[in-house]
PDB file of C-alpha atoms and ligand atoms in Angstrom:
ATOM      1  CA  MET A   1      46.649 -80.355  61.660  1.00 91.00           C
ATOM      2  CA  ASP A   2      46.911 -84.116  62.087  1.00 96.00           C
ATOM      3  CA  LEU A   3      45.034 -84.844  65.300  1.00 98.00           C
ATOM      4  CA  GLY A   4      47.113 -87.966  65.873  1.00 98.00           C
ATOM      5  CA  ILE A   5      44.205 -90.297  66.685  1.00 98.00           C
ATOM      6  CA  LYS A   6      43.986 -92.366  63.489  1.00 98.00           C
ATOM      7  CA  GLY A   7      43.233 -95.999  64.334  1.00 98.00           C
ATOM      8  CA  ARG A   8      41.758 -95.161  67.763  1.00 98.00           C
ATOM      9  CA  LYS A   9      38.317 -96.421  68.784  1.00 98.00           C
ATOM     10  CA  ALA A  10      35.514 -94.124  69.971  1.00 98.00           C
ATOM     11  CA  LEU A  11      32.242 -94.909  71.699  1.00 98.00           C
ATOM     12  CA  VAL A  12      29.923 -92.038  70.816  1.00 99.00           C
ATOM     13  CA  CYS A  13      26.556 -91.953  72.593  1.00 98.00           C
ATOM     14  CA  GLY A  14      23.476 -90.239  71.184  1.00 98.00           C
ATOM     15  CA  ALA A  15      25.067 -90.190  67.754  1.00 98.00           C
ATOM     16  CA  SER A  16      22.380 -90.819  65.126  1.00 98.00           C
ATOM     17  CA  LYS A  17      21.852 -87.065  64.624  1.00 98.00           C
ATOM     18  CA  GLY A  18      22.622 -83.651  66.039  1.00 98.00           C
ATOM     19  CA  LEU A  19      25.687 -82.892  68.142  1.00 98.00           C
ATOM     20  CA  GLY A  20      26.572 -86.528  68.845  1.00 98.00           C
ATOM     21  CA  ARG A  21      26.559 -87.274  65.144  1.00 98.00           C
ATOM     22  CA  GLY A  22      28.721 -84.208  64.553  1.00 98.00           C
ATOM     23  CA  CYS A  23      31.257 -85.655  67.003  1.00 98.00           C
ATOM     24  CA  ALA A  24      31.140 -89.140  65.440  1.00 98.00           C
ATOM     25  CA  GLU A  25      31.599 -87.691  61.984  1.00 98.00           C
ATOM     26  CA  ALA A  26      34.559 -85.476  62.964  1.00 98.00           C
ATOM     27  CA  LEU A  27      36.243 -88.425  64.679  1.00 98.00           C
ATOM     28  CA  ALA A  28      35.621 -90.727  61.703  1.00 98.00           C
ATOM     29  CA  ALA A  29      37.114 -88.069  59.424  1.00 98.00           C
ATOM     30  CA  GLU A  30      40.295 -88.348  61.535  1.00 98.00           C
ATOM     31  CA  GLY A  31      40.446 -92.097  60.935  1.00 98.00           C
ATOM     32  CA  VAL A  32      38.870 -93.127  64.241  1.00 98.00           C
ATOM     33  CA  ASP A  33      36.669 -96.260  64.297  1.00 98.00           C
ATOM     34  CA  VAL A  34      33.317 -95.289  65.790  1.00 98.00           C
ATOM     35  CA  ILE A  35      30.717 -97.207  67.744  1.00 98.00           C
ATOM     36  CA  ILE A  36      27.592 -95.084  67.592  1.00 98.00           C
ATOM     37  CA  VAL A  37      24.604 -95.464  69.911  1.00 98.00           C
ATOM     38  CA  ALA A  38      20.990 -94.296  69.719  1.00 98.00           C
ATOM     39  CA  ARG A  39      17.503 -95.740  70.331  1.00 98.00           C
ATOM     40  CA  ASN A  40      15.861 -95.383  66.918  1.00 98.00           C
ATOM     41  CA  ALA A  41      17.315 -98.222  64.817  1.00 98.00           C
ATOM     42  CA  GLU A  42      16.330 -96.896  61.400  1.00 98.00           C
ATOM     43  CA  LEU A  43      17.952 -93.488  61.750  1.00 98.00           C
ATOM     44  CA  LEU A  44      21.003 -94.956  63.476  1.00 98.00           C
ATOM     45  CA  GLU A  45      21.559 -97.468  60.633  1.00 98.00           C
ATOM     46  CA  GLN A  46      21.147 -94.672  58.081  1.00 98.00           C
ATOM     47  CA  THR A  47      23.783 -92.607  59.879  1.00 98.00           C
ATOM     48  CA  ALA A  48      26.118 -95.597  60.150  1.00 98.00           C
ATOM     49  CA  ALA A  49      25.745 -96.299  56.419  1.00 98.00           C
ATOM     50  CA  GLN A  50      26.555 -92.666  55.554  1.00 98.00           C
ATOM     51  CA  LEU A  51      29.637 -92.666  57.772  1.00 98.00           C
ATOM     52  CA  ARG A  52      30.861 -95.950  56.242  1.00 98.00           C
ATOM     53  CA  GLN A  53      30.411 -94.502  52.774  1.00 98.00           C
ATOM     54  CA  ARG A  54      32.311 -91.304  53.575  1.00 98.00           C
ATOM     55  CA  TYR A  55      35.193 -92.533  55.719  1.00 98.00           C
ATOM     56  CA  ALA A  56      37.534 -95.515  55.614  1.00 97.00           C
ATOM     57  CA  VAL A  57      36.851 -96.536  59.212  1.00 98.00           C
ATOM     58  CA  GLN A  58      34.895 -99.235  60.994  1.00 98.00           C
ATOM     59  CA  VAL A  59      31.432 -98.070  62.051  1.00 98.00           C
ATOM     60  CA  ILE A  60      29.348-100.159  64.439  1.00 98.00           C
ATOM     61  CA  ALA A  61      25.774 -99.187  65.271  1.00 98.00           C
ATOM     62  CA  VAL A  62      24.356-100.146  68.660  1.00 98.00           C
ATOM     63  CA  VAL A  63      20.642 -99.662  69.183  1.00 98.00           C
ATOM     64  CA  ALA A  64      20.317 -98.919  72.885  1.00 98.00           C
ATOM     65  CA  ASP A  65      18.970 -96.520  75.456  1.00 98.00           C
ATOM     66  CA  ILE A  66      22.186 -95.297  77.036  1.00 98.00           C
ATOM     67  CA  THR A  67      20.341 -94.101  80.138  1.00 97.00           C
ATOM     68  CA  THR A  68      19.608 -97.700  81.156  1.00 97.00           C
ATOM     69  CA  GLU A  69      21.990-100.276  82.582  1.00 98.00           C
ATOM     70  CA  ALA A  70      20.981-102.767  79.867  1.00 98.00           C
ATOM     71  CA  GLY A  71      21.619-100.166  77.156  1.00 98.00           C
ATOM     72  CA  ARG A  72      25.061 -99.324  78.510  1.00 98.00           C
ATOM     73  CA  ALA A  73      25.886-103.043  78.720  1.00 98.00           C
ATOM     74  CA  LEU A  74      25.075-103.403  74.991  1.00 98.00           C
ATOM     75  CA  ALA A  75      27.235-100.416  74.112  1.00 98.00           C
ATOM     76  CA  LEU A  76      30.156-101.724  76.171  1.00 98.00           C
ATOM     77  CA  GLN A  77      29.755-105.211  74.716  1.00 98.00           C
ATOM     78  CA  ALA A  78      30.278-103.697  71.257  1.00 98.00           C
ATOM     79  CA  CYS A  79      33.144-101.521  72.510  1.00 98.00           C
ATOM     80  CA  PRO A  80      34.608-102.790  75.782  1.00 97.00           C
ATOM     81  CA  SER A  81      37.826-100.766  75.597  1.00 98.00           C
ATOM     82  CA  PRO A  82      37.244 -97.406  73.905  1.00 98.00           C
ATOM     83  CA  ASP A  83      40.119 -94.942  73.583  1.00 98.00           C
ATOM     84  CA  ILE A  84      37.572 -92.152  73.310  1.00 99.00           C
ATOM     85  CA  LEU A  85      34.196 -91.821  75.028  1.00 99.00           C
ATOM     86  CA  VAL A  86      31.667 -89.151  74.083  1.00 99.00           C
ATOM     87  CA  ASN A  87      28.837 -89.022  76.605  1.00 98.00           C
ATOM     88  CA  ASN A  88      25.564 -87.704  75.260  1.00 98.00           C
ATOM     89  CA  ALA A  89      21.823 -88.290  75.554  1.00 97.00           C
ATOM     90  CA  GLY A  90      18.698 -86.246  75.120  1.00 93.00           C
ATOM     91  CA  GLY A  91      18.121 -83.310  77.426  1.00 93.00           C
ATOM     92  CA  PRO A  92      15.292 -83.187  79.981  1.00 93.00           C
ATOM     93  CA  PRO A  93      12.046 -81.357  79.152  1.00 92.00           C
ATOM     94  CA  PRO A  94      11.456 -77.723  80.150  1.00 91.00           C
ATOM     95  CA  GLY A  95       8.915 -76.792  82.798  1.00 93.00           C
ATOM     96  CA  ASP A  96       8.197 -75.307  86.214  1.00 95.00           C
ATOM     97  CA  PHE A  97       9.952 -76.992  89.131  1.00 96.00           C
ATOM     98  CA  ARG A  98       6.711 -76.913  91.104  1.00 97.00           C
ATOM     99  CA  ASN A  99       5.334 -79.554  88.750  1.00 97.00           C
ATOM    100  CA  TRP A 100       8.313 -81.923  88.904  1.00 97.00           C
ATOM    101  CA  GLU A 101       8.069 -85.022  91.067  1.00 98.00           C
ATOM    102  CA  ARG A 102      10.905 -87.234  92.270  1.00 98.00           C
ATOM    103  CA  ASP A 103      10.543 -89.427  89.155  1.00 98.00           C
ATOM    104  CA  ASP A 104      11.146 -86.441  86.868  1.00 97.00           C
ATOM    105  CA  TRP A 105      14.345 -85.648  88.754  1.00 98.00           C
ATOM    106  CA  ILE A 106      15.502 -89.271  88.722  1.00 97.00           C
ATOM    107  CA  LYS A 107      15.007 -89.442  84.923  1.00 97.00           C
ATOM    108  CA  ALA A 108      17.036 -86.251  84.432  1.00 98.00           C
ATOM    109  CA  LEU A 109      19.768 -87.448  86.781  1.00 98.00           C
ATOM    110  CA  ASP A 110      19.891 -90.837  85.056  1.00 97.00           C
ATOM    111  CA  ALA A 111      20.195 -89.302  81.589  1.00 97.00           C
ATOM    112  CA  ASN A 112      22.466 -86.341  82.219  1.00 98.00           C
ATOM    113  CA  MET A 113      24.523 -87.242  85.276  1.00 98.00           C
ATOM    114  CA  LEU A 114      24.509 -90.897  86.318  1.00 98.00           C
ATOM    115  CA  SER A 115      24.779 -92.498  82.846  1.00 98.00           C
ATOM    116  CA  PRO A 116      27.916 -90.545  81.904  1.00 98.00           C
ATOM    117  CA  ILE A 117      29.393 -91.331  85.331  1.00 98.00           C
ATOM    118  CA  ALA A 118      28.603 -95.041  84.891  1.00 98.00           C
ATOM    119  CA  LEU A 119      30.297 -95.088  81.469  1.00 98.00           C
ATOM    120  CA  ILE A 120      33.316 -93.233  82.830  1.00 98.00           C
ATOM    121  CA  LYS A 121      33.519 -95.790  85.642  1.00 98.00           C
ATOM    122  CA  SER A 122      33.420 -98.677  83.142  1.00 98.00           C
ATOM    123  CA  THR A 123      36.105 -97.290  80.844  1.00 98.00           C
ATOM    124  CA  VAL A 124      38.492 -94.950  82.631  1.00 98.00           C
ATOM    125  CA  ASP A 125      40.690 -97.519  84.396  1.00 98.00           C
ATOM    126  CA  GLY A 126      41.360 -99.340  81.107  1.00 98.00           C
ATOM    127  CA  MET A 127      42.236 -96.041  79.443  1.00 98.00           C
ATOM    128  CA  MET A 128      44.675 -95.198  82.252  1.00 98.00           C
ATOM    129  CA  ALA A 129      46.269 -98.660  82.080  1.00 98.00           C
ATOM    130  CA  ARG A 130      46.756 -98.229  78.303  1.00 98.00           C
ATOM    131  CA  GLY A 131      48.129 -94.685  78.693  1.00 98.00           C
ATOM    132  CA  PHE A 132      45.637 -92.935  76.429  1.00 98.00           C
ATOM    133  CA  GLY A 133      42.047 -91.817  76.906  1.00 98.00           C
ATOM    134  CA  ARG A 134      39.793 -88.921  75.990  1.00 98.00           C
ATOM    135  CA  ILE A 135      36.385 -88.435  77.554  1.00 99.00           C
ATOM    136  CA  VAL A 136      34.117 -85.624  76.377  1.00 99.00           C
ATOM    137  CA  ASN A 137      30.764 -85.013  78.021  1.00 98.00           C
ATOM    138  CA  ILE A 138      28.208 -83.037  76.049  1.00 98.00           C
ATOM    139  CA  THR A 139      26.510 -80.866  78.674  1.00 98.00           C
ATOM    140  CA  SER A 140      25.000 -77.423  78.083  1.00 97.00           C
ATOM    141  CA  SER A 141      25.656 -73.700  78.278  1.00 97.00           C
ATOM    142  CA  ALA A 142      22.960 -73.883  80.984  1.00 95.00           C
ATOM    143  CA  VAL A 143      25.654 -75.191  83.350  1.00 96.00           C
ATOM    144  CA  LYS A 144      27.405 -71.820  83.128  1.00 96.00           C
ATOM    145  CA  SER A 145      24.393 -69.622  82.538  1.00 95.00           C
ATOM    146  CA  PRO A 146      21.241 -71.330  83.837  1.00 94.00           C
ATOM    147  CA  ILE A 147      17.992 -71.209  81.879  1.00 91.00           C
ATOM    148  CA  ASP A 148      15.064 -70.966  84.320  1.00 91.00           C
ATOM    149  CA  ILE A 149      12.674 -73.344  82.549  1.00 92.00           C
ATOM    150  CA  LEU A 150      15.443 -75.954  82.168  1.00 94.00           C
ATOM    151  CA  GLY A 151      15.869 -76.563  85.895  1.00 96.00           C
ATOM    152  CA  LEU A 152      16.150 -80.332  85.423  1.00 97.00           C
ATOM    153  CA  SER A 153      19.022 -79.795  82.997  1.00 96.00           C
ATOM    154  CA  ASN A 154      20.686 -77.063  85.104  1.00 96.00           C
ATOM    155  CA  GLY A 155      20.638 -79.345  88.138  1.00 97.00           C
ATOM    156  CA  ALA A 156      21.567 -82.718  86.641  1.00 98.00           C
ATOM    157  CA  ARG A 157      24.325 -81.394  84.397  1.00 98.00           C
ATOM    158  CA  SER A 158      25.838 -79.327  87.192  1.00 97.00           C
ATOM    159  CA  GLY A 159      26.075 -82.546  89.208  1.00 98.00           C
ATOM    160  CA  LEU A 160      28.042 -84.188  86.393  1.00 98.00           C
ATOM    161  CA  THR A 161      30.229 -81.093  86.054  1.00 98.00           C
ATOM    162  CA  GLY A 162      31.110 -81.169  89.744  1.00 98.00           C
ATOM    163  CA  PHE A 163      31.964 -84.865  89.587  1.00 98.00           C
ATOM    164  CA  VAL A 164      34.140 -84.408  86.495  1.00 98.00           C
ATOM    165  CA  ALA A 165      35.989 -81.500  88.139  1.00 98.00           C
ATOM    166  CA  GLY A 166      37.224 -83.900  90.799  1.00 97.00           C
ATOM    167  CA  ILE A 167      38.026 -87.000  88.756  1.00 98.00           C
ATOM    168  CA  ALA A 168      39.635 -85.208  85.788  1.00 98.00           C
ATOM    169  CA  ARG A 169      42.637 -84.288  87.924  1.00 97.00           C
ATOM    170  CA  LYS A 170      43.174 -87.916  88.880  1.00 97.00           C
ATOM    171  CA  THR A 171      43.408 -89.276  85.343  1.00 98.00           C
ATOM    172  CA  VAL A 172      45.453 -86.726  83.412  1.00 98.00           C
ATOM    173  CA  ALA A 173      48.838 -88.012  84.612  1.00 98.00           C
ATOM    174  CA  HIS A 174      47.961 -91.223  82.723  1.00 98.00           C
ATOM    175  CA  ASN A 175      47.181 -89.259  79.539  1.00 98.00           C
ATOM    176  CA  VAL A 176      43.451 -89.609  80.115  1.00 98.00           C
ATOM    177  CA  THR A 177      41.590 -86.305  79.952  1.00 99.00           C
ATOM    178  CA  ILE A 178      37.977 -85.595  80.830  1.00 98.00           C
ATOM    179  CA  ASN A 179      36.385 -82.387  79.585  1.00 98.00           C
ATOM    180  CA  ASN A 180      32.888 -81.034  79.076  1.00 98.00           C
ATOM    181  CA  LEU A 181      31.641 -79.365  75.913  1.00 98.00           C
ATOM    182  CA  LEU A 182      28.883 -76.828  76.588  1.00 98.00           C
ATOM    183  CA  PRO A 183      26.649 -76.103  73.585  1.00 98.00           C
ATOM    184  CA  GLY A 184      24.697 -72.903  73.320  1.00 97.00           C
ATOM    185  CA  PRO A 185      22.161 -72.772  70.449  1.00 97.00           C
ATOM    186  CA  PHE A 186      23.037 -75.353  67.774  1.00 98.00           C
ATOM    187  CA  ASP A 187      20.858 -76.011  64.764  1.00 97.00           C
ATOM    188  CA  THR A 188      19.623 -79.518  65.552  1.00 97.00           C
ATOM    189  CA  ASP A 189      16.242 -81.237  65.838  1.00 94.00           C
ATOM    190  CA  ARG A 190      16.240 -80.503  69.552  1.00 92.00           C
ATOM    191  CA  LEU A 191      16.552 -76.773  68.986  1.00 93.00           C
ATOM    192  CA  GLN A 192      13.937 -76.936  66.226  1.00 93.00           C
ATOM    193  CA  SER A 193      11.491 -78.639  68.645  1.00 90.00           C
ATOM    194  CA  ALA A 194      12.071 -75.882  71.199  1.00 88.00           C
ATOM    195  CA  ILE A 195      11.397 -73.276  68.505  1.00 92.00           C
ATOM    196  CA  LEU A 196       8.218 -75.097  67.461  1.00 91.00           C
ATOM    197  CA  ALA A 197       7.036 -75.171  71.074  1.00 87.00           C
ATOM    198  CA  GLY A 198       7.803 -71.443  71.351  1.00 85.00           C
ATOM    199  CA  ALA A 199       5.831 -70.768  68.169  1.00 87.00           C
ATOM    200  CA  THR A 200       2.828 -72.713  69.422  1.00 87.00           C
ATOM    201  CA  ALA A 201       2.889 -70.927  72.789  1.00 84.00           C
ATOM    202  CA  SER A 202       3.333 -67.404  71.377  1.00 85.00           C
ATOM    203  CA  GLY A 203       1.284 -67.614  68.199  1.00 87.00           C
ATOM    204  CA  LYS A 204       4.303 -66.386  66.177  1.00 88.00           C
ATOM    205  CA  ASN A 205       5.469 -68.343  63.173  1.00 90.00           C
ATOM    206  CA  VAL A 206       8.467 -70.655  63.330  1.00 92.00           C
ATOM    207  CA  GLU A 207      10.621 -68.661  60.912  1.00 92.00           C
ATOM    208  CA  GLN A 208      10.014 -65.477  62.891  1.00 92.00           C
ATOM    209  CA  ILE A 209      11.137 -67.146  66.137  1.00 93.00           C
ATOM    210  CA  ARG A 210      14.207 -68.668  64.431  1.00 94.00           C
ATOM    211  CA  ALA A 211      15.185 -65.256  63.085  1.00 95.00           C
ATOM    212  CA  GLU A 212      14.652 -63.591  66.483  1.00 94.00           C
ATOM    213  CA  ARG A 213      16.714 -66.216  68.294  1.00 94.00           C
ATOM    214  CA  MET A 214      19.536 -65.978  65.780  1.00 97.00           C
ATOM    215  CA  ALA A 215      19.527 -62.184  66.030  1.00 98.00           C
ATOM    216  CA  GLN A 216      19.811 -62.450  69.845  1.00 96.00           C
ATOM    217  CA  ASN A 217      23.124 -64.307  69.480  1.00 98.00           C
ATOM    218  CA  PRO A 218      26.287 -62.207  68.978  1.00 98.00           C
ATOM    219  CA  ALA A 219      27.197 -64.438  66.022  1.00 98.00           C
ATOM    220  CA  GLY A 220      23.807 -63.709  64.424  1.00 98.00           C
ATOM    221  CA  ARG A 221      23.236 -67.419  63.808  1.00 98.00           C
ATOM    222  CA  PHE A 222      23.049 -70.856  65.392  1.00 98.00           C
ATOM    223  CA  GLY A 223      26.060 -73.145  65.603  1.00 98.00           C
ATOM    224  CA  THR A 224      26.386 -76.233  63.418  1.00 98.00           C
ATOM    225  CA  ALA A 225      26.959 -79.851  64.380  1.00 98.00           C
ATOM    226  CA  GLU A 226      30.112 -79.778  62.200  1.00 98.00           C
ATOM    227  CA  GLU A 227      31.595 -76.946  64.282  1.00 98.00           C
ATOM    228  CA  PHE A 228      30.714 -78.797  67.454  1.00 98.00           C
ATOM    229  CA  GLY A 229      32.216 -82.039  66.175  1.00 98.00           C
ATOM    230  CA  ALA A 230      35.452 -80.321  65.196  1.00 98.00           C
ATOM    231  CA  MET A 231      35.924 -79.023  68.740  1.00 98.00           C
ATOM    232  CA  CYS A 232      35.153 -82.460  70.151  1.00 99.00           C
ATOM    233  CA  ALA A 233      37.719 -84.058  67.825  1.00 98.00           C
ATOM    234  CA  PHE A 234      40.343 -81.548  68.955  1.00 98.00           C
ATOM    235  CA  LEU A 235      39.632 -82.322  72.625  1.00 98.00           C
ATOM    236  CA  CYS A 236      40.117 -85.994  71.724  1.00 98.00           C
ATOM    237  CA  SER A 237      43.342 -85.326  69.876  1.00 98.00           C
ATOM    238  CA  ARG A 238      46.920 -86.105  70.798  1.00 98.00           C
ATOM    239  CA  HIS A 239      47.497 -82.350  71.149  1.00 98.00           C
ATOM    240  CA  ALA A 240      44.970 -81.858  73.964  1.00 98.00           C
ATOM    241  CA  SER A 241      46.675 -84.057  76.560  1.00 98.00           C
ATOM    242  CA  PHE A 242      47.473 -81.101  78.885  1.00 98.00           C
ATOM    243  CA  MET A 243      43.808 -80.067  79.148  1.00 98.00           C
ATOM    244  CA  SER A 244      41.565 -81.806  81.659  1.00 98.00           C
ATOM    245  CA  GLY A 245      38.571 -80.856  83.802  1.00 98.00           C
ATOM    246  CA  GLN A 246      37.640 -77.937  81.557  1.00 98.00           C
ATOM    247  CA  ASN A 247      34.234 -76.653  80.527  1.00 98.00           C
ATOM    248  CA  VAL A 248      34.451 -75.491  76.936  1.00 98.00           C
ATOM    249  CA  LEU A 249      31.619 -73.144  76.057  1.00 98.00           C
ATOM    250  CA  MET A 250      30.509 -72.933  72.404  1.00 98.00           C
ATOM    251  CA  ASP A 251      27.734 -70.378  72.223  1.00 98.00           C
ATOM    252  CA  GLY A 252      28.654 -67.799  69.583  1.00 98.00           C
ATOM    253  CA  GLY A 253      29.730 -65.429  72.360  1.00 98.00           C
ATOM    254  CA  ALA A 254      26.315 -65.354  74.061  1.00 98.00           C
ATOM    255  CA  TYR A 255      27.726 -65.642  77.585  1.00 97.00           C
ATOM    256  CA  PRO A 256      28.415 -62.017  78.477  1.00 95.00           C
ATOM    257  CA  GLY A 257      31.226 -62.417  81.055  1.00 93.00           C
ATOM    258  CA  THR A 258      34.914 -61.577  80.577  1.00 94.00           C
ATOM    259  CA  PHE A 259      35.938 -65.118  81.573  1.00 91.00           C
TER     260      PHE A 259
HETATM  261  P1  NAP B   1      19.153 -84.179  69.007  1.00 93.74           P
HETATM  262  O1  NAP B   1      19.359 -83.512  67.701  1.00 93.74           O
HETATM  263  O2  NAP B   1      17.762 -84.421  69.489  1.00 93.74           O
HETATM  264  O3  NAP B   1      19.973 -85.551  68.995  1.00 93.74           O
HETATM  265  C1  NAP B   1      20.012 -86.361  70.124  1.00 93.74           C
HETATM  266  C2  NAP B   1      20.711 -87.667  69.774  1.00 93.74           C
HETATM  267  O4  NAP B   1      20.838 -88.455  70.958  1.00 93.74           O
HETATM  268  C3  NAP B   1      19.925 -88.527  68.794  1.00 93.74           C
HETATM  269  O5  NAP B   1      20.810 -89.308  68.049  1.00 93.74           O
HETATM  270  C4  NAP B   1      19.093 -89.403  69.719  1.00 93.74           C
HETATM  271  O6  NAP B   1      18.647 -90.580  69.039  1.00 93.74           O
HETATM  272  C5  NAP B   1      20.130 -89.691  70.795  1.00 93.74           C
HETATM  273  N1  NAP B   1      19.570 -90.038  72.105  1.00 93.74           N
HETATM  274  C6  NAP B   1      18.697 -89.308  72.831  1.00 93.74           C
HETATM  275  N2  NAP B   1      18.394 -89.951  73.970  1.00 93.74           N
HETATM  276  C7  NAP B   1      19.100 -91.110  73.946  1.00 93.74           C
HETATM  277  C8  NAP B   1      19.194 -92.211  74.831  1.00 93.74           C
HETATM  278  N3  NAP B   1      18.486 -92.244  75.961  1.00 93.74           N
HETATM  279  N4  NAP B   1      20.015 -93.239  74.515  1.00 93.74           N
HETATM  280  C9  NAP B   1      20.734 -93.212  73.359  1.00 93.74           C
HETATM  281  N5  NAP B   1      20.673 -92.203  72.482  1.00 93.74           N
HETATM  282  C10 NAP B   1      19.856 -91.161  72.775  1.00 93.74           C
HETATM  283  O7  NAP B   1      19.815 -83.323  70.215  1.00 93.74           O
HETATM  284  P2  NAP B   1      21.105 -82.362  70.171  1.00 93.74           P
HETATM  285  O8  NAP B   1      20.656 -80.991  69.867  1.00 93.74           O
HETATM  286  O9  NAP B   1      22.177 -82.995  69.392  1.00 93.74           O
HETATM  287  O10 NAP B   1      21.492 -82.344  71.725  1.00 93.74           O
HETATM  288  C11 NAP B   1      22.443 -83.229  72.310  1.00 93.74           C
HETATM  289  C12 NAP B   1      22.559 -82.848  73.789  1.00 93.74           C
HETATM  290  O11 NAP B   1      23.016 -81.497  73.883  1.00 93.74           O
HETATM  291  C13 NAP B   1      21.249 -82.929  74.539  1.00 93.74           C
HETATM  292  O12 NAP B   1      21.476 -83.388  75.847  1.00 93.74           O
HETATM  293  C14 NAP B   1      20.793 -81.481  74.578  1.00 93.74           C
HETATM  294  O13 NAP B   1      19.950 -81.204  75.652  1.00 93.74           O
HETATM  295  C15 NAP B   1      22.130 -80.763  74.694  1.00 93.74           C
HETATM  296  N6  NAP B   1      22.055 -79.374  74.240  1.00 93.74           N
HETATM  297  C16 NAP B   1      21.728 -79.071  72.959  1.00 93.74           C
HETATM  298  C17 NAP B   1      21.652 -77.736  72.572  1.00 93.74           C
HETATM  299  C18 NAP B   1      21.290 -77.351  71.163  1.00 93.74           C
HETATM  300  O14 NAP B   1      21.133 -76.163  70.898  1.00 93.74           O
HETATM  301  N7  NAP B   1      21.166 -78.241  70.235  1.00 93.74           N
HETATM  302  C19 NAP B   1      21.922 -76.721  73.502  1.00 93.74           C
HETATM  303  C20 NAP B   1      22.261 -77.065  74.807  1.00 93.74           C
HETATM  304  C21 NAP B   1      22.316 -78.396  75.167  1.00 93.74           C
HETATM  305  P3  NAP B   1      17.371 -91.423  69.567  1.00 93.74           P
HETATM  306  O15 NAP B   1      16.312 -90.432  69.924  1.00 93.74           O
HETATM  307  O16 NAP B   1      17.034 -92.315  68.424  1.00 93.74           O
HETATM  308  O17 NAP B   1      17.854 -92.195  70.769  1.00 93.74           O
END
């Protein structure tokens, strides 16, 4: 299927590795120019070089912390009028809510709620004026099925989800859609760190925990960044213009409900 977005321009945040990179790569494969953002310059440049080598598109790397105003300004300077915006940043740490102070909450809100909202605010009116826009927010399956130790994530991402539910109905008549992609367990560095932490805490070895976690999932495995990116690219496609304000869960069937 031709996704019909060749020649478009995408700002993809948190894109040097993992799910964000999966999205950037799938978009580049469709002929979309990508502006990729992350904090670690070396890895980001490596990723940019690989994308340039593989795809005949323009790839711009912006070293920035997207959770700060200065970082977002740098990203928007490199890409003031994106056709596609993928919002993504690292997730907050796990823990017990009794130990979290106001600062911990503010950091989580900044990263997983207020930064995406700020980027939507900076880009959505231009998209509507031009008659095309796709915004995809990478959130988490924890929005639908909360994970107790990830209270910071459950809370902050639910705030973004509520905001998006309202605004997404105001933009779609202008061919600008806003949807959320909810990852369950995907095989990225973030998941590997969580497995390592679990191994340290339980005394089990890493491979044993990986195998147990995969076996717990109905698919019997973790998802891949390629699968995630493909779904993101579809949501950004010409064909997805009648879909806005949705929460698309990708979790191998782990969520047990009928709907
Ligand atoms: P990852 O493999 O750790 O990759 C995160 C990417 O985002 C990296 O490129 C990282 O580069 C960049 N990044 C992080 N913080 C940033 C910031 N402040 N500014 C700019 N770039 C930033 O993580 P992932 O697994 O792809 O996860 C992506 C998101 O999905 C996270 O919010 C995570 O919590 C959520 N999620 C993941 C899973 C999963 O199973 N993988 C499940 C549920 C939810 P730098 O560190 O160099 O900035």
